[in-house]
mmCIF file of C-alpha atoms and ligand atoms in Angstrom:
data_model
loop_
_atom_site.group_PDB
_atom_site.id
_atom_site.type_symbol
_atom_site.label_atom_id
_atom_site.label_comp_id
_atom_site.label_asym_id
_atom_site.label_seq_id
_atom_site.Cartn_x
_atom_site.Cartn_y
_atom_site.Cartn_z
ATOM 1 C CA UNK P 1 73.026 110.593 89.286
ATOM 2 C CA UNK P 2 72.112 113.560 91.449
ATOM 3 C CA UNK P 3 73.517 114.362 94.901
ATOM 4 C CA UNK P 4 71.892 116.996 97.134
ATOM 5 C CA UNK P 5 73.769 118.071 100.252
ATOM 6 C CA UNK P 6 71.981 119.947 103.011
ATOM 7 C CA UNK P 7 74.405 121.818 105.240
ATOM 8 C CA UNK P 8 74.955 124.936 107.309
ATOM 9 C CA UNK P 9 78.168 125.494 105.321
ATOM 10 C CA UNK P 10 77.636 125.014 101.565
ATOM 11 C CA UNK P 11 80.618 127.272 100.816
ATOM 12 C CA UNK P 12 82.903 124.885 102.692
ATOM 13 C CA UNK P 13 82.094 122.146 100.170
ATOM 14 C CA UNK P 14 81.873 124.124 96.908
ATOM 15 C CA UNK P 15 85.657 124.259 96.209
ATOM 16 C CA UNK P 16 85.998 120.521 96.830
ATOM 17 C CA UNK P 17 83.408 119.676 94.180
ATOM 18 C CA UNK P 18 84.901 122.174 91.702
ATOM 19 C CA UNK P 19 88.106 120.221 90.997
ATOM 20 C CA UNK P 20 89.450 116.873 89.873
ATOM 21 C CA UNK P 21 87.413 113.751 89.153
ATOM 22 C CA UNK P 22 84.164 115.180 90.518
ATOM 23 C CA UNK P 23 84.387 118.295 88.358
ATOM 24 C CA UNK P 24 85.052 116.092 85.319
ATOM 25 C CA UNK P 25 82.061 113.889 86.167
ATOM 26 C CA UNK P 26 79.811 116.950 86.402
ATOM 27 C CA UNK P 27 81.124 118.348 83.120
ATOM 28 C CA UNK P 28 80.439 114.997 81.421
ATOM 29 C CA UNK P 29 76.884 115.076 82.812
ATOM 30 C CA UNK P 30 77.422 111.843 84.768
ATOM 31 C CA UNK P 31 76.636 113.447 88.122
ATOM 32 C CA UNK P 32 74.997 116.607 89.400
ATOM 33 C CA UNK P 33 75.795 118.035 92.842
ATOM 34 C CA UNK P 34 73.471 120.571 94.470
ATOM 35 C CA UNK P 35 74.395 122.299 97.736
ATOM 36 C CA UNK P 36 71.591 123.605 99.959
ATOM 37 C CA UNK P 37 71.891 126.061 102.827
ATOM 38 C CA UNK P 38 69.977 124.544 105.751
ATOM 39 C CA UNK P 39 69.040 127.992 107.092
ATOM 40 C CA UNK P 40 66.876 128.629 104.029
ATOM 41 C CA UNK P 41 64.562 125.865 105.275
ATOM 42 C CA UNK P 42 64.273 127.171 108.831
ATOM 43 C CA UNK P 43 60.730 128.173 109.800
ATOM 44 C CA UNK P 44 62.353 130.852 111.985
ATOM 45 C CA UNK P 45 62.632 134.252 110.220
ATOM 46 C CA UNK P 46 66.159 134.647 111.643
ATOM 47 C CA UNK P 47 67.179 131.294 110.170
ATOM 48 C CA UNK P 48 67.770 129.616 113.549
ATOM 49 C CA UNK P 49 68.210 125.846 113.156
ATOM 50 C CA UNK P 50 69.209 124.679 116.657
ATOM 51 C CA UNK P 51 67.881 124.648 120.194
ATOM 52 C CA UNK P 52 68.707 123.359 123.683
ATOM 53 C CA UNK P 53 68.389 119.590 124.248
ATOM 54 C CA UNK P 54 65.304 118.305 126.042
ATOM 55 C CA UNK P 55 66.428 116.569 129.231
ATOM 56 C CA UNK P 56 69.327 118.976 129.677
ATOM 57 C CA UNK P 57 72.984 118.647 128.814
ATOM 58 C CA UNK P 58 75.719 120.603 127.102
ATOM 59 C CA UNK P 59 75.540 122.086 123.618
ATOM 60 C CA UNK P 60 72.814 122.611 121.074
ATOM 61 C CA UNK P 61 70.811 120.155 119.012
ATOM 62 C CA UNK P 62 69.685 120.750 115.436
ATOM 63 C CA UNK P 63 65.931 121.059 115.088
ATOM 64 C CA UNK P 64 64.054 118.633 112.837
ATOM 65 C CA UNK P 65 61.891 121.038 110.781
ATOM 66 C CA UNK P 66 64.611 122.479 108.483
ATOM 67 C CA UNK P 67 65.787 118.981 107.504
ATOM 68 C CA UNK P 68 62.241 117.750 106.795
ATOM 69 C CA UNK P 69 61.480 120.879 104.784
ATOM 70 C CA UNK P 70 64.736 120.522 102.835
ATOM 71 C CA UNK P 71 63.901 116.916 101.900
ATOM 72 C CA UNK P 72 60.375 117.977 100.851
ATOM 73 C CA UNK P 73 61.786 120.730 98.618
ATOM 74 C CA UNK P 74 64.404 118.417 97.068
ATOM 75 C CA UNK P 75 61.754 115.730 96.464
ATOM 76 C CA UNK P 76 59.721 118.308 94.535
ATOM 77 C CA UNK P 77 62.773 119.332 92.534
ATOM 78 C CA UNK P 78 63.839 115.809 91.561
ATOM 79 C CA UNK P 79 60.278 114.587 90.990
ATOM 80 C CA UNK P 80 60.205 111.913 93.713
ATOM 81 C CA UNK P 81 61.705 111.135 97.065
ATOM 82 C CA UNK P 82 65.489 110.744 96.910
ATOM 83 C CA UNK P 83 67.379 108.190 98.995
ATOM 84 C CA UNK P 84 68.015 110.169 102.187
ATOM 85 C CA UNK P 85 71.187 109.749 104.280
ATOM 86 C CA UNK P 86 71.833 111.354 107.648
ATOM 87 C CA UNK P 87 75.581 111.627 108.321
ATOM 88 C CA UNK P 88 76.157 110.595 111.922
ATOM 89 C CA UNK P 89 78.887 109.023 114.036
ATOM 90 C CA UNK P 90 76.099 106.753 115.347
ATOM 91 C CA UNK P 91 75.283 105.379 111.902
ATOM 92 C CA UNK P 92 76.240 102.174 110.123
ATOM 93 C CA UNK P 93 79.802 102.220 108.828
ATOM 94 C CA UNK P 94 80.385 103.364 105.239
ATOM 95 C CA UNK P 95 82.306 100.918 103.062
ATOM 96 C CA UNK P 96 82.964 100.196 99.396
ATOM 97 C CA UNK P 97 80.053 97.788 98.925
ATOM 98 C CA UNK P 98 77.662 100.463 100.140
ATOM 99 C CA UNK P 99 79.206 103.006 97.749
ATOM 100 C CA UNK P 100 78.503 100.565 94.893
ATOM 101 C CA UNK P 101 74.876 100.147 95.989
ATOM 102 C CA UNK P 102 74.329 103.891 96.446
ATOM 103 C CA UNK P 103 75.593 104.474 92.903
ATOM 104 C CA UNK P 104 72.476 102.657 91.611
ATOM 105 C CA UNK P 105 70.179 105.385 92.963
ATOM 106 C CA UNK P 106 68.958 108.183 90.722
ATOM 107 C CA UNK P 107 69.108 110.759 93.553
ATOM 108 C CA UNK P 108 70.774 110.712 96.969
ATOM 109 C CA UNK P 109 70.335 113.461 99.560
ATOM 110 C CA UNK P 110 72.906 113.861 102.337
ATOM 111 C CA UNK P 111 71.997 115.674 105.560
ATOM 112 C CA UNK P 112 74.902 117.188 107.519
ATOM 113 C CA UNK P 113 74.684 117.709 111.262
ATOM 114 C CA UNK P 114 76.666 120.133 113.442
ATOM 115 C CA UNK P 115 76.802 120.988 117.161
ATOM 116 C CA UNK P 116 75.762 118.080 119.438
ATOM 117 C CA UNK P 117 73.999 116.424 116.543
ATOM 118 C CA UNK P 118 70.532 116.260 115.018
ATOM 119 C CA UNK P 119 67.094 115.653 116.559
ATOM 120 C CA UNK P 120 66.548 111.877 116.438
ATOM 121 C CA UNK P 121 63.328 112.274 114.422
ATOM 122 C CA UNK P 122 65.506 113.169 111.426
ATOM 123 C CA UNK P 123 67.239 109.782 111.762
ATOM 124 C CA UNK P 124 63.753 108.236 111.739
ATOM 125 C CA UNK P 125 62.883 110.024 108.498
ATOM 126 C CA UNK P 126 66.193 109.174 106.759
ATOM 127 C CA UNK P 127 66.616 105.921 104.821
ATOM 128 C CA UNK P 128 70.082 105.436 106.288
ATOM 129 C CA UNK P 129 72.134 106.837 109.158
ATOM 130 C CA UNK P 130 75.722 106.651 107.982
ATOM 131 C CA UNK P 131 79.110 107.004 109.681
ATOM 132 C CA UNK P 132 82.439 107.279 107.872
ATOM 133 C CA UNK P 133 84.389 105.847 110.822
ATOM 134 C CA UNK P 134 84.701 105.488 114.556
ATOM 135 C CA UNK P 135 85.661 109.054 115.403
ATOM 136 C CA UNK P 136 83.692 112.261 115.870
ATOM 137 C CA UNK P 137 84.053 115.227 113.518
ATOM 138 C CA UNK P 138 82.618 118.703 114.037
ATOM 139 C CA UNK P 139 80.153 118.329 111.175
ATOM 140 C CA UNK P 140 78.762 116.128 108.415
ATOM 141 C CA UNK P 141 80.356 118.085 105.551
ATOM 142 C CA UNK P 142 83.570 116.048 105.251
ATOM 143 C CA UNK P 143 81.623 112.778 105.596
ATOM 144 C CA UNK P 144 79.220 113.956 102.851
ATOM 145 C CA UNK P 145 82.184 114.735 100.579
ATOM 146 C CA UNK P 146 83.634 111.284 101.298
ATOM 147 C CA UNK P 147 80.354 109.550 100.453
ATOM 148 C CA UNK P 148 79.828 111.573 97.253
ATOM 149 C CA UNK P 149 83.359 110.929 95.969
ATOM 150 C CA UNK P 150 83.419 107.215 96.801
ATOM 151 C CA UNK P 151 79.941 106.719 95.295
ATOM 152 C CA UNK P 152 80.602 108.791 92.166
ATOM 153 C CA UNK P 153 83.735 106.696 91.459
ATOM 154 C CA UNK P 154 81.447 103.648 91.158
ATOM 155 C CA UNK P 155 79.481 105.220 88.291
ATOM 156 C CA UNK P 156 80.784 103.980 84.908
ATOM 157 C CA UNK P 157 82.778 106.698 83.134
ATOM 158 C CA UNK P 158 83.582 108.789 86.225
ATOM 159 C CA UNK P 159 87.043 107.312 86.731
ATOM 160 C CA UNK P 160 88.925 108.041 83.526
ATOM 161 C CA UNK P 161 91.810 106.254 81.850
ATOM 162 C CA UNK P 162 94.341 107.547 84.424
ATOM 163 C CA UNK P 163 92.914 105.295 87.117
ATOM 164 C CA UNK P 164 90.892 102.139 87.430
ATOM 165 C CA UNK P 165 88.418 101.497 90.208
ATOM 166 C CA UNK P 166 88.552 97.754 89.461
ATOM 167 C CA UNK P 167 92.087 97.334 90.852
ATOM 168 C CA UNK P 168 91.467 99.537 93.907
ATOM 169 C CA UNK P 169 91.422 98.322 97.475
ATOM 170 C CA UNK P 170 88.091 96.726 98.492
ATOM 171 C CA UNK P 171 86.717 96.653 94.936
ATOM 172 C CA UNK P 172 86.926 92.900 94.337
ATOM 173 C CA UNK P 173 86.434 91.831 97.932
ATOM 174 C CA UNK P 174 88.015 92.141 101.352
ATOM 175 C CA UNK P 175 91.455 92.940 100.013
ATOM 176 C CA UNK P 176 93.679 96.003 99.787
ATOM 177 C CA UNK P 177 95.161 97.130 96.477
ATOM 178 C CA UNK P 178 98.646 96.068 95.392
ATOM 179 C CA UNK P 179 101.647 98.398 95.824
ATOM 180 C CA UNK P 180 102.428 100.591 92.807
ATOM 181 C CA UNK P 181 105.759 101.903 91.476
ATOM 182 C CA UNK P 182 106.768 104.357 88.753
ATOM 183 C CA UNK P 183 109.983 106.070 87.542
ATOM 184 C CA UNK P 184 112.774 106.324 88.552
ATOM 185 C CA UNK P 185 113.786 102.653 88.708
ATOM 186 C CA UNK P 186 116.160 103.389 91.567
ATOM 187 C CA UNK P 187 115.577 106.198 94.025
ATOM 188 C CA UNK P 188 117.831 106.872 97.033
ATOM 189 C CA UNK P 189 118.988 103.275 96.875
ATOM 190 C CA UNK P 190 115.455 101.834 96.750
ATOM 191 C CA UNK P 191 114.887 99.683 93.689
ATOM 192 C CA UNK P 192 111.622 98.886 91.957
ATOM 193 C CA UNK P 193 110.948 95.111 92.305
ATOM 194 C CA UNK P 194 112.646 93.405 89.365
ATOM 195 C CA UNK P 195 109.552 91.417 88.381
ATOM 196 C CA UNK P 196 107.683 94.618 87.420
ATOM 197 C CA UNK P 197 110.364 95.368 84.823
ATOM 198 C CA UNK P 198 110.335 91.827 83.411
ATOM 199 C CA UNK P 199 107.478 92.259 80.933
ATOM 200 C CA UNK P 200 106.194 88.832 82.063
ATOM 201 C CA UNK P 201 102.503 89.596 82.628
ATOM 202 C CA UNK P 202 101.706 86.347 84.413
ATOM 203 C CA UNK P 203 104.596 86.807 86.886
ATOM 204 C CA UNK P 204 103.545 90.435 87.430
ATOM 205 C CA UNK P 205 99.925 89.391 88.076
ATOM 206 C CA UNK P 206 101.009 86.785 90.648
ATOM 207 C CA UNK P 207 103.453 89.214 92.320
ATOM 208 C CA UNK P 208 100.738 91.870 92.665
ATOM 209 C CA UNK P 209 98.214 89.401 94.051
ATOM 210 C CA UNK P 210 100.716 88.101 96.607
ATOM 211 C CA UNK P 211 101.702 91.629 97.688
ATOM 212 C CA UNK P 212 98.058 92.700 97.993
ATOM 213 C CA UNK P 213 97.323 89.771 100.328
ATOM 214 C CA UNK P 214 100.547 90.400 102.257
ATOM 215 C CA UNK P 215 99.575 94.042 102.834
ATOM 216 C CA UNK P 216 96.032 93.090 103.804
ATOM 217 C CA UNK P 217 97.374 90.623 106.362
ATOM 218 C CA UNK P 218 99.794 93.203 107.794
ATOM 219 C CA UNK P 219 97.498 96.261 107.873
ATOM 220 C CA UNK P 220 93.961 94.880 107.963
ATOM 221 C CA UNK P 221 93.851 91.302 109.282
ATOM 222 C CA UNK P 222 90.290 92.086 110.440
ATOM 223 C CA UNK P 223 89.230 92.010 106.757
ATOM 224 C CA UNK P 224 90.344 88.374 106.683
ATOM 225 C CA UNK P 225 88.519 87.559 109.900
ATOM 226 C CA UNK P 226 91.717 87.716 111.966
ATOM 227 C CA UNK P 227 92.341 89.760 115.091
ATOM 228 C CA UNK P 228 93.633 93.307 114.596
ATOM 229 C CA UNK P 229 96.541 94.358 116.829
ATOM 230 C CA UNK P 230 96.285 97.983 118.016
ATOM 231 C CA UNK P 231 98.719 100.013 115.881
ATOM 232 C CA UNK P 232 101.605 101.769 117.627
ATOM 233 C CA UNK P 233 101.619 105.502 116.866
HETATM 234 N N1 LIG J 1 76.948 113.976 119.719
HETATM 235 C C1 LIG J 1 77.197 113.232 118.524
HETATM 236 C C2 LIG J 1 77.559 111.796 118.860
HETATM 237 O O1 LIG J 1 77.857 111.490 120.001
HETATM 238 O O2 LIG J 1 77.559 110.950 117.955
HETATM 239 C C3 LIG J 1 78.313 113.860 117.698
HETATM 240 C C4 LIG J 1 77.881 115.097 116.969
HETATM 241 S S1 LIG J 1 79.116 115.700 115.859
HETATM 242 C C5 LIG J 1 80.019 116.811 116.880
HETATM 243 C C6 LIG J 1 78.239 116.780 114.791
HETATM 244 C C7 LIG J 1 77.864 116.196 113.437
HETATM 245 O O3 LIG J 1 79.028 115.798 112.742
HETATM 246 C C8 LIG J 1 76.999 114.972 113.449
HETATM 247 O O4 LIG J 1 75.627 115.304 113.598
HETATM 248 C C9 LIG J 1 77.277 114.340 112.107
HETATM 249 O O5 LIG J 1 76.491 114.909 111.087
HETATM 250 C C10 LIG J 1 78.731 114.716 111.864
HETATM 251 N N2 LIG J 1 79.680 113.620 112.153
HETATM 252 C C11 LIG J 1 80.622 113.605 113.131
HETATM 253 N N3 LIG J 1 81.340 112.488 113.095
HETATM 254 C C12 LIG J 1 80.869 111.764 112.054
HETATM 255 C C13 LIG J 1 81.216 110.495 111.501
HETATM 256 N N4 LIG J 1 82.182 109.737 112.013
HETATM 257 N N5 LIG J 1 80.522 110.067 110.412
HETATM 258 C C14 LIG J 1 79.539 110.810 109.880
HETATM 259 N N6 LIG J 1 79.160 112.021 110.378
HETATM 260 C C15 LIG J 1 79.808 112.488 111.432
#
C-alpha cells in the first residue's frame, strides 16, 4: 500500500517514518510512504500557498491550486486516482474501523493544512475530510502520521510477532484492550494478579475479558452506549 503526504513540512515527518514498525513495514515492501512539499505545486514562482480569507477575518487560508496540482501529480505517479483525505478538525472522526477500511486501498493521499485551514474547494475534491479528535492542532502533519500508523498496522505482516493487533483496543468491537503485566512479579508492593501466573488458559482468558469490559465501563462508557462523565483533571 502506498501513502502520499502533501505538507508544508515534509522534514517534520521524515524522522517519524524512519523508525520502528513503519520503517520495518517499508523495508519489507508492505508499505511505501512518499512525502511531498506543497510549495513545489504552487503556481506562484515564490512558492506562496496561502492568501487572505474572502469575507475578512484573522489569519491566512491555504489556496486550493497547490493541493489540486499535488493530487494530479500523485495520480500520474501511481497510475490512477488515489483515495484522497483532507486532514481537518471539521472532518468525520477517525476510528479503528476506518483504519481497517483504509488499509484495503492501494494508494491513499493525505493533505495537511496549516494556518486557518484550507480553501473549502479542497474538501470538495477530497474523498474524505478526516479529524483525529475534537481539538485543534497547528497542522495536519501529526494527524497524517496518526492515520498512516493506525492504517498500516491493519495490513497483514506489518505488526510483527512482538505485538498483535487482534488483541488491541477497538479491534474486535467497542471494547478496550485488557491490562498487561510483565516481570517482576512484585514491584514496590504491587503484585501481578495471581490468575496470570496460574497457567490455566481458560481462567486467564475469562480474567482478561472481564478486565477489558471493566476498563471500558470505567474509561469509555460511551462505547457501550452509556453516558460519559467529564473526567476530572
Ligand atoms: N480553522 C480551522 C477550524 O476551525 O477547524 C482549524 C485550522 S488548524 C489551526 C490548521 C490545520 O491543522 C487544519 O487545516 C488541519 O489540516 C489540521 N488539523 C488541526 N486539528 C486537526 C484535527 N483535530 N484533525 C485533523 N487535522 C487537524
